[in-house]
Coordinates of C-alpha atoms in Angstrom, one line a residue:
Chain T
M1 CA 160.3 72.1 150.4
I2 CA 161.0 73.5 146.9
L3 CA 163.8 71.0 146.5
K4 CA 161.4 68.2 147.5
L5 CA 158.9 69.3 144.8
L6 CA 161.7 69.3 142.3
S7 CA 162.6 65.7 143.4
G8 CA 166.0 66.9 144.6
D9 CA 167.0 67.9 141.0
R10 CA 168.9 71.1 141.5
P11 CA 169.1 73.3 138.5
G12 CA 172.8 73.3 139.2
S13 CA 173.6 76.9 138.3
V14 CA 172.5 80.3 139.8
L15 CA 171.8 81.8 136.4
L16 CA 169.8 78.7 135.3
S17 CA 167.8 78.9 138.6
L18 CA 167.1 82.6 137.9
I19 CA 166.0 81.9 134.3
L20 CA 163.7 79.1 135.4
L21 CA 162.2 81.2 138.2
A22 CA 161.6 84.0 135.7
I23 CA 159.9 81.6 133.3
L24 CA 157.7 80.3 136.2
V25 CA 156.7 83.7 137.3
A26 CA 156.0 84.9 133.8
L27 CA 153.9 81.9 133.0
A28 CA 152.1 81.9 136.4
G29 CA 151.2 85.6 136.0
A30 CA 150.8 85.7 132.2
P31 CA 147.2 86.8 132.1
F32 CA 148.0 89.8 134.3
L33 CA 151.5 90.6 133.3
F34 CA 151.1 90.8 129.6
D35 CA 148.4 92.5 127.5
G36 CA 146.4 90.9 124.7
T37 CA 145.1 87.5 123.6
R38 CA 148.2 86.8 121.6
A39 CA 150.5 87.0 124.6
L40 CA 148.2 84.7 126.5
D41 CA 148.0 82.3 123.6
T42 CA 151.8 82.2 123.4
A43 CA 152.0 81.5 127.1
A44 CA 149.5 78.6 126.9
R45 CA 151.4 77.1 123.9
I46 CA 154.6 77.4 125.9
C47 CA 153.1 75.5 128.8
V48 CA 151.9 72.7 126.5
F49 CA 155.1 72.4 124.6
I50 CA 157.2 72.4 127.7
V51 CA 155.4 69.2 128.7
L52 CA 155.5 67.8 125.2
V53 CA 159.2 68.4 124.8
A54 CA 160.0 67.2 128.3
S55 CA 158.2 63.9 127.6
Y56 CA 160.3 63.6 124.5
D57 CA 163.4 64.3 126.5
L58 CA 162.5 61.3 128.7
L59 CA 163.0 59.1 125.5
L60 CA 165.8 60.9 123.7
G61 CA 167.8 62.6 126.4
Y62 CA 167.4 60.1 129.2
T63 CA 167.1 56.7 127.5
G64 CA 168.7 57.4 124.1
I65 CA 165.7 56.3 122.1
V66 CA 165.1 58.2 118.8
S67 CA 161.4 58.4 117.9
F68 CA 159.6 60.3 115.2
A69 CA 156.2 59.3 116.4
H70 CA 155.9 61.7 119.3
T71 CA 153.4 64.0 117.6
I72 CA 151.2 61.0 117.1
F73 CA 150.8 60.5 120.8
F74 CA 150.3 64.3 121.2
G75 CA 147.6 64.0 118.5
F76 CA 145.9 61.1 120.3
G77 CA 145.3 63.2 123.4
A78 CA 144.1 66.2 121.4
Y79 CA 141.8 64.2 119.1
G80 CA 140.6 62.3 122.2
V81 CA 139.4 65.5 123.8
A82 CA 138.0 66.8 120.5
L83 CA 136.0 63.7 119.8
S84 CA 134.6 63.3 123.3
A85 CA 133.7 67.0 123.4
L86 CA 131.9 66.6 120.1
H87 CA 130.0 63.5 121.0
L88 CA 129.6 63.6 124.8
G89 CA 128.6 67.2 125.0
R90 CA 130.0 70.3 126.6
G91 CA 131.0 69.1 130.0
F92 CA 134.1 68.7 132.1
D93 CA 133.4 64.9 132.2
A94 CA 133.8 64.9 128.4
L95 CA 137.2 66.5 128.7
I96 CA 138.3 64.0 131.3
V97 CA 137.0 61.0 129.4
G98 CA 138.6 62.3 126.2
A99 CA 142.0 62.8 127.8
G100 CA 141.8 59.4 129.4
A101 CA 140.8 57.7 126.2
G102 CA 143.5 59.5 124.3
A103 CA 146.1 58.5 126.9
L104 CA 145.0 54.8 126.8
A105 CA 145.2 54.7 123.0
A106 CA 148.6 56.4 123.1
A107 CA 149.8 53.8 125.7
A108 CA 148.5 50.9 123.6
L109 CA 150.0 52.1 120.4
A110 CA 153.4 52.9 122.1
A111 CA 153.4 49.4 123.7
V112 CA 152.7 47.7 120.3
I113 CA 155.4 49.7 118.5
G114 CA 157.8 49.0 121.4
L115 CA 157.1 45.3 121.6
F116 CA 157.7 44.9 117.8
S117 CA 160.7 47.0 117.4
L118 CA 162.6 47.8 120.6
R119 CA 164.1 44.3 120.7
V120 CA 166.1 45.0 117.6
R121 CA 168.5 47.8 116.9
A122 CA 167.7 51.4 117.7
I123 CA 167.7 52.5 114.1
F124 CA 164.9 50.1 113.4
F125 CA 162.8 51.6 116.1
A126 CA 163.3 55.1 114.6
M127 CA 162.3 53.8 111.1
I128 CA 159.2 52.1 112.5
T129 CA 158.1 55.3 114.3
L130 CA 158.6 57.3 111.1
A131 CA 156.4 54.8 109.2
V132 CA 153.7 54.8 111.9
A133 CA 153.8 58.6 112.1
S134 CA 153.2 58.8 108.3
A135 CA 150.5 56.1 108.4
V136 CA 148.6 57.8 111.2
A137 CA 148.8 61.2 109.5
V138 CA 147.4 59.7 106.3
L139 CA 144.6 57.9 108.3
V140 CA 143.6 61.0 110.1
S141 CA 143.2 62.9 106.8
Q142 CA 141.4 60.1 105.1
L143 CA 139.0 59.2 107.8
S144 CA 137.3 62.6 107.5
A145 CA 133.9 61.4 108.8
L146 CA 135.5 60.8 112.1
T147 CA 138.4 63.2 112.3
G148 CA 137.3 66.0 110.0
G149 CA 140.1 65.3 107.6
E150 CA 142.4 68.1 106.8
D151 CA 139.9 70.6 108.1
G152 CA 140.1 69.2 111.6
L153 CA 137.5 69.4 114.3
T154 CA 135.9 72.4 116.1
Y155 CA 134.0 71.8 119.2
L156 CA 132.7 73.4 122.4
I157 CA 134.3 73.2 125.8
P158 CA 132.5 74.0 129.1
K159 CA 131.4 77.6 129.1
A160 CA 133.2 78.1 132.4
L161 CA 136.5 77.9 130.4
T162 CA 135.6 80.4 127.7
A163 CA 135.8 84.1 127.4
A164 CA 132.0 84.3 127.7
A165 CA 132.2 83.4 131.4
R166 CA 132.9 86.4 133.7
Y167 CA 134.2 86.0 137.2
G168 CA 134.6 89.7 138.1
E169 CA 137.5 92.1 138.0
I170 CA 140.7 92.4 139.8
P171 CA 140.6 95.5 142.0
T172 CA 142.9 98.3 140.8
V173 CA 145.8 99.0 143.0
T174 CA 147.8 102.2 142.6
L175 CA 151.3 102.0 144.0
P176 CA 153.3 105.2 144.6
W177 CA 156.3 105.0 142.3
P178 CA 159.4 107.2 142.5
G179 CA 158.9 109.2 139.3
A180 CA 156.3 110.8 137.3
D181 CA 153.5 108.2 137.1
P182 CA 152.1 106.0 139.8
L183 CA 152.2 102.3 139.1
T184 CA 148.7 100.9 138.4
L185 CA 148.1 97.2 138.8
G186 CA 145.1 95.0 138.2
G187 CA 141.8 96.2 136.6
Q188 CA 141.7 93.2 134.3
R189 CA 138.5 91.3 133.9
I190 CA 138.7 87.7 135.0
T191 CA 137.1 85.6 132.2
G192 CA 136.8 81.9 131.7
K193 CA 139.6 82.2 129.2
I194 CA 141.9 83.0 132.1
V195 CA 140.5 80.1 134.1
N196 CA 141.2 77.9 131.1
Y197 CA 144.8 79.2 131.0
Y198 CA 145.3 78.2 134.6
V199 CA 143.9 74.8 133.9
I200 CA 146.6 74.5 131.2
F201 CA 149.3 76.0 133.4
S202 CA 148.6 73.8 136.5
G203 CA 148.3 70.7 134.3
A204 CA 151.7 71.5 132.8
L205 CA 153.3 72.2 136.1
I206 CA 152.0 69.0 137.6
L207 CA 153.3 67.0 134.7
I208 CA 156.7 68.6 134.7
L209 CA 157.1 67.9 138.5
F210 CA 156.0 64.3 137.8
L211 CA 158.6 63.9 135.1
L212 CA 161.3 65.4 137.4
R213 CA 160.3 62.7 139.9
V214 CA 160.5 60.0 137.3
V215 CA 164.0 60.9 136.1
N216 CA 165.3 60.9 139.7
S217 CA 163.6 57.7 140.7
P218 CA 165.4 54.3 140.6
F219 CA 163.5 53.7 137.4
G220 CA 164.9 56.9 135.9
R221 CA 168.4 56.0 136.8
V222 CA 168.1 52.7 135.0
L223 CA 167.1 54.7 131.9
Q224 CA 170.3 56.7 132.1
A225 CA 172.3 53.5 132.6
I226 CA 170.7 52.1 129.4
R227 CA 171.6 55.3 127.5
E228 CA 175.2 55.1 128.7
N229 CA 175.7 51.4 128.1
D230 CA 172.8 49.1 127.4
F231 CA 175.0 46.1 127.3
R232 CA 176.2 46.6 130.8
A233 CA 172.8 47.6 132.1
E234 CA 171.6 44.1 130.9
A235 CA 174.6 42.5 132.4
I236 CA 173.9 43.8 135.9
G237 CA 170.4 42.4 135.7
Y238 CA 168.1 45.1 134.2
R239 CA 165.8 43.7 131.4
V240 CA 166.7 46.5 129.0
V241 CA 163.8 45.8 126.5
S242 CA 161.2 46.0 129.3
Y243 CA 162.6 49.3 130.5
R244 CA 162.6 50.7 126.9
I245 CA 159.0 49.6 126.3
A246 CA 157.9 51.0 129.7
V247 CA 159.5 54.4 129.0
T248 CA 158.1 54.6 125.5
V249 CA 154.6 54.0 127.0
L250 CA 155.2 56.5 129.8
S251 CA 156.4 59.2 127.4
A252 CA 153.5 58.6 125.1
V253 CA 151.0 59.0 127.9
V254 CA 152.5 62.3 129.0
A255 CA 152.6 63.5 125.4
S256 CA 149.0 62.6 125.0
L257 CA 148.1 64.6 128.1
A258 CA 149.9 67.6 126.7
G259 CA 147.8 67.1 123.6
A260 CA 144.7 67.0 125.7
L261 CA 145.6 70.3 127.3
F262 CA 146.3 71.8 123.9
A263 CA 142.9 70.7 122.7
I264 CA 141.2 72.3 125.7
W265 CA 143.0 75.5 125.0
L266 CA 142.5 75.7 121.3
R267 CA 139.0 74.4 120.9
Y268 CA 140.1 73.1 117.6
V269 CA 142.3 70.2 116.4
G270 CA 143.6 69.5 113.0
P271 CA 146.5 67.6 111.4
D272 CA 148.6 70.8 111.1
T273 CA 148.2 71.8 114.7
V274 CA 148.9 68.5 116.4
L275 CA 150.2 65.9 114.0
S276 CA 152.4 67.6 111.4
F277 CA 156.0 66.7 110.9
E278 CA 156.9 70.3 111.5
I279 CA 155.9 69.9 115.1
M280 CA 158.1 66.8 115.4
I281 CA 161.0 68.9 114.1
D282 CA 160.2 71.7 116.5
I283 CA 160.2 69.2 119.4
L284 CA 163.6 67.9 118.3
L285 CA 165.0 71.5 118.0
M286 CA 163.6 72.5 121.4
V287 CA 165.1 69.5 123.1
V288 CA 168.5 70.0 121.5
I289 CA 168.7 73.7 122.0
G290 CA 167.6 73.4 125.6
G291 CA 169.9 70.5 126.5
M292 CA 169.1 66.8 126.4
G293 CA 168.6 64.7 129.4
T294 CA 167.9 67.5 131.9
I295 CA 164.1 68.2 131.7
Y296 CA 164.9 71.8 132.5
G297 CA 166.4 71.9 129.0
A298 CA 162.9 71.2 127.6
V299 CA 161.5 74.2 129.6
I300 CA 164.1 76.5 128.2
G301 CA 164.1 75.1 124.7
A302 CA 160.3 75.4 124.4
V303 CA 160.4 79.0 125.7
V304 CA 163.2 80.1 123.4
L305 CA 161.9 78.6 120.2
L306 CA 158.2 79.5 120.7
L307 CA 159.2 83.1 121.6
A308 CA 161.4 83.2 118.5
Q309 CA 158.7 81.8 116.3
N310 CA 156.1 84.2 117.6
Y311 CA 158.0 87.4 118.1
L312 CA 161.2 87.3 115.9
K313 CA 159.1 88.6 113.0
D314 CA 158.0 91.6 115.1
L315 CA 161.4 92.2 116.4
M316 CA 162.8 92.2 112.8
E317 CA 160.1 94.5 111.6
T318 CA 161.1 97.0 114.3
A319 CA 164.8 96.6 113.5
A320 CA 164.2 96.9 109.7
A321 CA 162.2 100.1 110.2
G322 CA 165.0 101.5 112.3
L323 CA 167.5 100.7 109.6
G324 CA 165.3 102.1 106.9
D325 CA 168.0 104.2 105.2
I326 CA 170.7 101.5 104.9
P327 CA 169.8 99.4 101.9
L328 CA 171.4 96.0 102.5
A329 CA 170.9 95.8 106.2
A330 CA 167.3 96.7 106.1
D331 CA 166.8 94.1 103.4
L332 CA 168.5 91.4 105.4
L333 CA 166.2 92.2 108.4
N334 CA 163.1 92.1 106.2
P335 CA 160.5 90.3 108.4
D336 CA 159.9 87.8 105.6
R337 CA 163.3 86.4 106.3
W338 CA 162.6 85.5 109.9
L339 CA 162.9 81.8 109.2
L340 CA 166.4 82.4 107.8
W341 CA 167.4 84.1 111.0
L342 CA 165.8 81.4 113.1
G343 CA 168.0 78.9 111.2
V344 CA 171.1 81.0 111.9
L345 CA 170.2 81.1 115.6
F346 CA 169.8 77.4 115.7
V347 CA 173.1 76.7 114.0
L348 CA 174.9 79.1 116.3
S349 CA 173.3 77.6 119.4
V350 CA 174.2 74.1 118.5
Y351 CA 177.7 75.2 117.6
F352 CA 178.4 77.1 120.8
F353 CA 176.3 75.0 123.1
P354 CA 176.6 71.4 121.9
A355 CA 175.2 70.3 125.3
G356 CA 172.3 72.7 125.0
I357 CA 171.7 75.9 127.0
V358 CA 171.3 74.0 130.2
G359 CA 174.4 71.9 129.6
R360 CA 176.4 75.1 129.0
L361 CA 175.0 76.9 132.1
R362 CA 175.8 73.8 134.3
R363 CA 179.3 73.5 133.0
S364 CA 180.2 77.2 133.5
R365 CA 179.6 76.7 137.2
T366 CA 182.7 74.6 137.7
Chain O
M1 CA 182.9 17.1 147.6
A2 CA 180.4 19.9 147.3
E3 CA 177.8 19.7 144.6
M4 CA 178.2 21.5 141.3
V5 CA 176.4 24.9 141.3
L6 CA 177.1 25.6 137.7
E7 CA 177.5 23.1 134.9
T8 CA 178.0 23.2 131.1
R9 CA 177.0 20.2 128.9
D10 CA 178.5 20.0 125.5
L11 CA 178.5 23.8 125.3
T12 CA 179.3 24.9 121.7
V13 CA 179.1 28.0 119.7
R14 CA 179.8 28.4 116.0
F15 CA 180.4 31.8 114.3
G16 CA 180.1 31.0 110.6
G17 CA 182.7 28.3 110.0
H18 CA 184.6 29.0 113.1
V19 CA 183.9 26.9 116.2
A20 CA 184.8 29.3 119.1
V21 CA 183.8 27.0 121.9
N22 CA 183.6 23.3 121.1
G23 CA 181.7 20.8 123.2
V24 CA 182.8 22.0 126.7
S25 CA 181.3 19.9 129.5
T26 CA 182.4 20.8 133.0
G27 CA 181.2 22.0 136.3
F28 CA 182.0 24.4 139.1
R29 CA 181.6 23.9 142.8
R30 CA 180.7 26.3 145.7
G31 CA 183.8 27.3 147.6
E32 CA 186.1 26.6 144.7
L33 CA 188.1 29.1 142.6
T34 CA 188.7 27.8 139.1
A35 CA 191.2 29.5 136.9
I36 CA 190.5 29.2 133.1
V37 CA 193.6 29.5 131.1
G38 CA 194.6 29.2 127.5
P39 CA 196.3 31.2 124.8
N40 CA 194.7 34.2 123.2
G41 CA 191.8 33.2 121.0
A42 CA 191.3 29.9 122.9
G43 CA 187.7 30.9 123.5
K44 CA 187.9 31.8 127.2
T45 CA 185.9 35.0 127.0
T46 CA 183.4 33.4 124.6
F47 CA 183.0 30.5 127.1
F48 CA 182.2 33.2 129.7
N49 CA 179.8 34.9 127.4
L50 CA 177.9 31.6 126.9
I51 CA 177.6 31.1 130.6
S52 CA 176.5 34.6 131.5
G53 CA 174.2 34.9 128.5
Q54 CA 175.8 37.6 126.3
I55 CA 175.7 35.2 123.4
A56 CA 173.5 32.1 122.8
A57 CA 174.9 28.7 122.4
T58 CA 174.6 26.9 119.1
R59 CA 174.5 23.6 120.9
G60 CA 174.6 22.4 124.5
R61 CA 173.3 23.7 127.8
V62 CA 174.2 25.7 130.9
L63 CA 172.8 24.5 134.2
L64 CA 172.5 26.6 137.3
G65 CA 171.8 24.5 140.4
G66 CA 170.6 21.8 138.1
A67 CA 168.1 24.0 136.2
D68 CA 168.6 24.7 132.5
I69 CA 169.3 28.4 132.0
S70 CA 170.4 28.2 128.4
R71 CA 167.4 30.2 127.1
K72 CA 167.5 32.9 129.7
S73 CA 168.6 36.4 128.9
A74 CA 171.8 37.9 130.4
A75 CA 169.7 40.0 132.8
D76 CA 167.8 37.0 134.1
R77 CA 171.0 35.0 134.6
T78 CA 172.4 37.9 136.6
R79 CA 169.2 38.0 138.7
L80 CA 169.7 34.2 139.3
G81 CA 173.1 34.9 140.8
I82 CA 175.7 34.9 138.0
G83 CA 177.9 38.0 138.4
R84 CA 179.9 38.7 135.3
G85 CA 182.9 41.0 135.1
F86 CA 184.3 42.2 131.8
Q87 CA 187.8 42.2 130.4
M88 CA 187.3 45.4 128.4
T89 CA 186.2 48.0 130.9
N90 CA 182.5 48.2 130.5
L91 CA 181.0 50.9 132.7
F92 CA 178.6 53.9 132.5
P93 CA 181.1 56.5 131.5
D94 CA 179.3 59.7 132.1
L95 CA 177.8 58.7 135.4
S96 CA 179.7 59.1 138.7
V97 CA 181.6 56.2 140.4
Y98 CA 179.0 56.3 143.1
E99 CA 176.1 56.0 140.7
N100 CA 177.8 53.1 138.8
V101 CA 177.9 51.1 142.0
R102 CA 174.5 52.3 143.2
L103 CA 173.0 51.0 139.9
A104 CA 174.4 47.6 140.6
V105 CA 173.2 47.7 144.2
Q106 CA 169.8 48.8 143.0
A107 CA 169.7 45.9 140.5
Q108 CA 170.6 43.5 143.3
Q109 CA 167.9 45.0 145.6
R110 CA 165.4 44.7 142.7
K111 CA 164.4 48.4 143.0
G112 CA 164.6 49.4 139.3
G113 CA 160.9 49.4 138.8
R114 CA 160.3 52.1 141.4
I115 CA 159.1 55.2 139.6
L116 CA 157.7 57.6 142.2
R117 CA 160.4 57.3 144.9
L118 CA 163.7 59.1 144.9
A119 CA 166.8 57.1 144.2
E120 CA 168.9 59.2 146.5
A121 CA 166.5 58.9 149.4
D122 CA 166.9 55.2 149.8
D123 CA 169.1 54.6 152.9
K124 CA 169.5 50.9 152.3
M125 CA 170.9 51.5 148.8
R126 CA 173.2 54.3 150.0
D127 CA 174.6 52.3 152.9
R128 CA 175.4 49.3 150.7
T129 CA 176.9 51.5 148.0
V130 CA 179.2 53.3 150.5
A131 CA 180.2 49.9 152.0
V132 CA 181.2 48.5 148.6
L133 CA 183.1 51.6 147.6
D134 CA 185.0 51.4 150.9
R135 CA 185.8 47.8 150.2
V136 CA 187.6 48.6 147.0
Q137 CA 189.1 51.8 148.6
M138 CA 187.4 54.1 146.2
G139 CA 185.4 56.2 148.7
P140 CA 187.4 59.4 147.8
E141 CA 186.6 58.9 144.1
A142 CA 182.8 58.5 144.6
A143 CA 181.8 61.8 143.0
K144 CA 184.1 61.6 139.9
P145 CA 182.6 60.8 136.5
V146 CA 183.9 57.4 135.5
S147 CA 185.4 58.7 132.2
T148 CA 187.9 60.8 134.2
L149 CA 189.2 57.7 136.2
S150 CA 192.6 56.1 135.6
H151 CA 192.6 52.7 134.0
G152 CA 193.5 51.0 137.3
D153 CA 190.6 52.7 139.1
Q154 CA 188.2 51.7 136.3
R155 CA 189.3 48.1 136.8
K156 CA 188.7 48.4 140.6
L157 CA 185.3 49.9 139.9
E158 CA 184.5 46.9 137.6
V159 CA 185.2 44.6 140.6
A160 CA 183.2 46.8 142.9
M161 CA 180.1 46.5 140.6
L162 CA 180.4 42.7 140.8
I163 CA 180.7 42.8 144.6
A164 CA 177.6 45.1 144.7
L165 CA 175.6 42.4 142.8
D166 CA 176.5 39.9 145.6
P167 CA 176.3 37.0 143.2
A168 CA 176.6 33.3 144.1
I169 CA 179.0 32.9 141.2
Y170 CA 181.7 35.4 140.4
M171 CA 183.1 35.5 136.9
F172 CA 186.3 37.6 136.6
D173 CA 187.7 38.1 133.1
E174 CA 191.4 39.2 133.5
P175 CA 190.5 41.5 136.4
T176 CA 194.1 42.9 136.6
A177 CA 194.8 43.4 132.9
G178 CA 196.7 46.6 132.4
M179 CA 196.8 47.5 136.1
S180 CA 199.8 49.0 137.7
P181 CA 201.7 46.9 140.2
D182 CA 200.3 49.2 142.9
D183 CA 196.7 48.7 142.0
A184 CA 196.7 45.0 141.1
P185 CA 197.1 43.7 144.7
V186 CA 194.0 45.6 145.8
V187 CA 191.9 43.6 143.3
L188 CA 193.7 40.3 144.0
D189 CA 193.3 40.7 147.7
L190 CA 189.6 41.2 147.1
I191 CA 189.3 38.1 145.0
A192 CA 191.3 36.2 147.7
A193 CA 188.9 37.4 150.3
L194 CA 185.9 36.3 148.3
A195 CA 187.6 32.9 147.8
Q196 CA 187.8 32.6 151.6
D197 CA 184.0 32.8 151.7
R198 CA 183.3 29.2 151.0
R199 CA 179.8 29.8 149.8
K200 CA 181.0 31.5 146.7
C201 CA 181.9 29.9 143.4
I202 CA 184.6 31.9 141.5
L203 CA 185.6 31.6 137.9
L204 CA 188.8 33.5 136.9
V205 CA 190.2 34.0 133.4
E206 CA 193.8 35.0 134.0
H207 CA 197.1 35.0 132.1
K208 CA 199.5 35.7 135.0
M209 CA 200.8 32.3 136.2
D210 CA 201.9 33.7 139.7
V211 CA 198.3 35.0 140.2
I212 CA 196.8 31.6 139.3
G213 CA 199.3 29.8 141.5
A214 CA 198.4 31.9 144.5
L215 CA 194.6 31.9 144.1
A216 CA 193.4 28.9 142.1
D217 CA 192.0 25.6 143.6
R218 CA 191.7 24.2 140.2
I219 CA 192.7 25.0 136.6
I220 CA 190.9 24.2 133.4
V221 CA 192.7 24.8 130.0
L222 CA 191.0 25.8 126.8
H223 CA 192.7 25.4 123.5
N224 CA 191.0 26.2 120.2
G225 CA 187.7 26.2 122.0
T226 CA 188.1 22.7 123.4
L227 CA 188.7 21.8 127.1
V228 CA 192.1 20.1 127.0
A229 CA 193.1 19.8 130.7
D230 CA 191.3 20.0 134.0
G231 CA 192.6 19.5 137.5
D232 CA 194.9 20.4 140.4
P233 CA 197.0 23.6 139.6
A234 CA 200.4 22.0 140.0
A235 CA 199.6 19.0 137.9
V236 CA 197.9 21.0 135.1
M237 CA 200.7 23.5 134.9
A238 CA 203.3 20.7 134.6
S239 CA 201.3 18.9 131.9
D240 CA 202.7 18.8 128.3
I241 CA 199.7 20.5 126.8
V242 CA 200.0 23.6 129.0
Q243 CA 203.7 23.8 128.6
E244 CA 203.2 23.7 124.8
A245 CA 200.3 26.2 124.7
Y246 CA 202.0 28.6 127.1
M247 CA 205.5 28.3 125.7
G248 CA 204.0 28.9 122.3
R249 CA 202.2 31.9 123.5
R250 CA 205.1 33.4 125.3
R251 CA 207.4 33.0 122.3
A252 CA 204.7 34.8 120.1
D253 CA 204.5 37.6 122.7
V254 CA 208.2 38.3 122.7

């Protein structure tokens, strides 16, 4: 049954299965397992980025297409939800219309870029996506009447999804625990924010299961054949250009849906949160660190990088405080240098796991 | 005499100032195995590329069953029944032997567009893949990544992928090049078996004269991109032009 949901795609290593299971449990129980809004916000971001990175993996890892326009499609979904929430009112219908319109726009733009550039060499496609990404970013900041420019857009989402909605409390359960304190579970208030989180979580879960299905379908196998040897894929009768355009469109649609989820969660969209080139770099890092062409790599890459971005600073603060007496060490671990350490971690991970974390774990099995 | 299934008319391609294939007009019949011979650089592989669509002709046409396919892509020509094998091994290196053949079976069964079904769950594809692997005696190697195979096994797999496509026209480009004397007969037996099936049209680029003598119904000779001889194997091999071309080549090789 589980294997069927995963489309027969076994994680392929006991350790990897355990890690994935731990991530699933942590994300599924995030509102109740971790305290505070920051933890919940990180969990929601992880859900969104897992989908965004996995949709990019479909392009880069499975088909071997390098694109720099992935954030644009992410942005289309996010702005679609933002604009329809602003203009159509505070209802669920507005969210659905916005997500649908964003996905359609993303599909149309991806198809146009693909038709114009995928016939020629791969490097040309990469350059075109770079140009389109810059152009869209400039357009969004210039068309401030529509998009709010650099300030972005703030809008209302249905009240049922905000912290203002109350759905009661989880009854407190006290478990006898061998030791001094009994273990107390529950007691949290269930608010619309938590419902909102589960909308994001289930949306992400469905999209990931969908992507797993796609990569294990006959269509997905053709993508891998194109990555391996596009010349031969064409020679055995696959119209390579059509497949490349189709996967570009599919990946753009999934990215836009991730953007729509992000917009529902944040209640704000702006160029820096959904369109910036930094996000594009993050996506690339996540897919490389996790392991290309595996989908599971996207899951792990997104978790590792987002946790590092959100908590490495705190960790270093604690460490620096602990090392307070030693001059150089404490200085090196100064929280202001967290980006430096993130860089070091990235270099080390690429050096030691060239096939990504998932690639490494799968290989160690044999 | 059976009708021509594949014809070329004045087929020509020019790369800069070099005319690689020059005005070749010929035809190939169902149930006939034609060997294409000529010294290195004579344009045999380029002639193949023009027929199967890897490169576009500068001039001239390719007709399949009387219809002009000169403007069709390589993928479309394969879908129309032209199965092309390659001289340089040209496979999907990081995928398994099974998956390589399965991809060809999937192409032949026109299932590449299926996006919500599972590739592994399709019994029809699996049965056909297993049957093709058995036919080239590669069942035991099915799970291995292609990049770990010996050269001989890679050549056998190349032939397996052609068989999986089940084309009306088979194009073999030196199928036994570099194979050990143990492996070569497996491939040659397969080609001989295909030649027995009188519905198939087979084109074979080959250097080894004993192979040609055993398999070919007809020989055409290319020299500097031009068709210089065409006919019955014994007659063509005895002709002056072949003697000259091949003697020249042999001397150069030694």
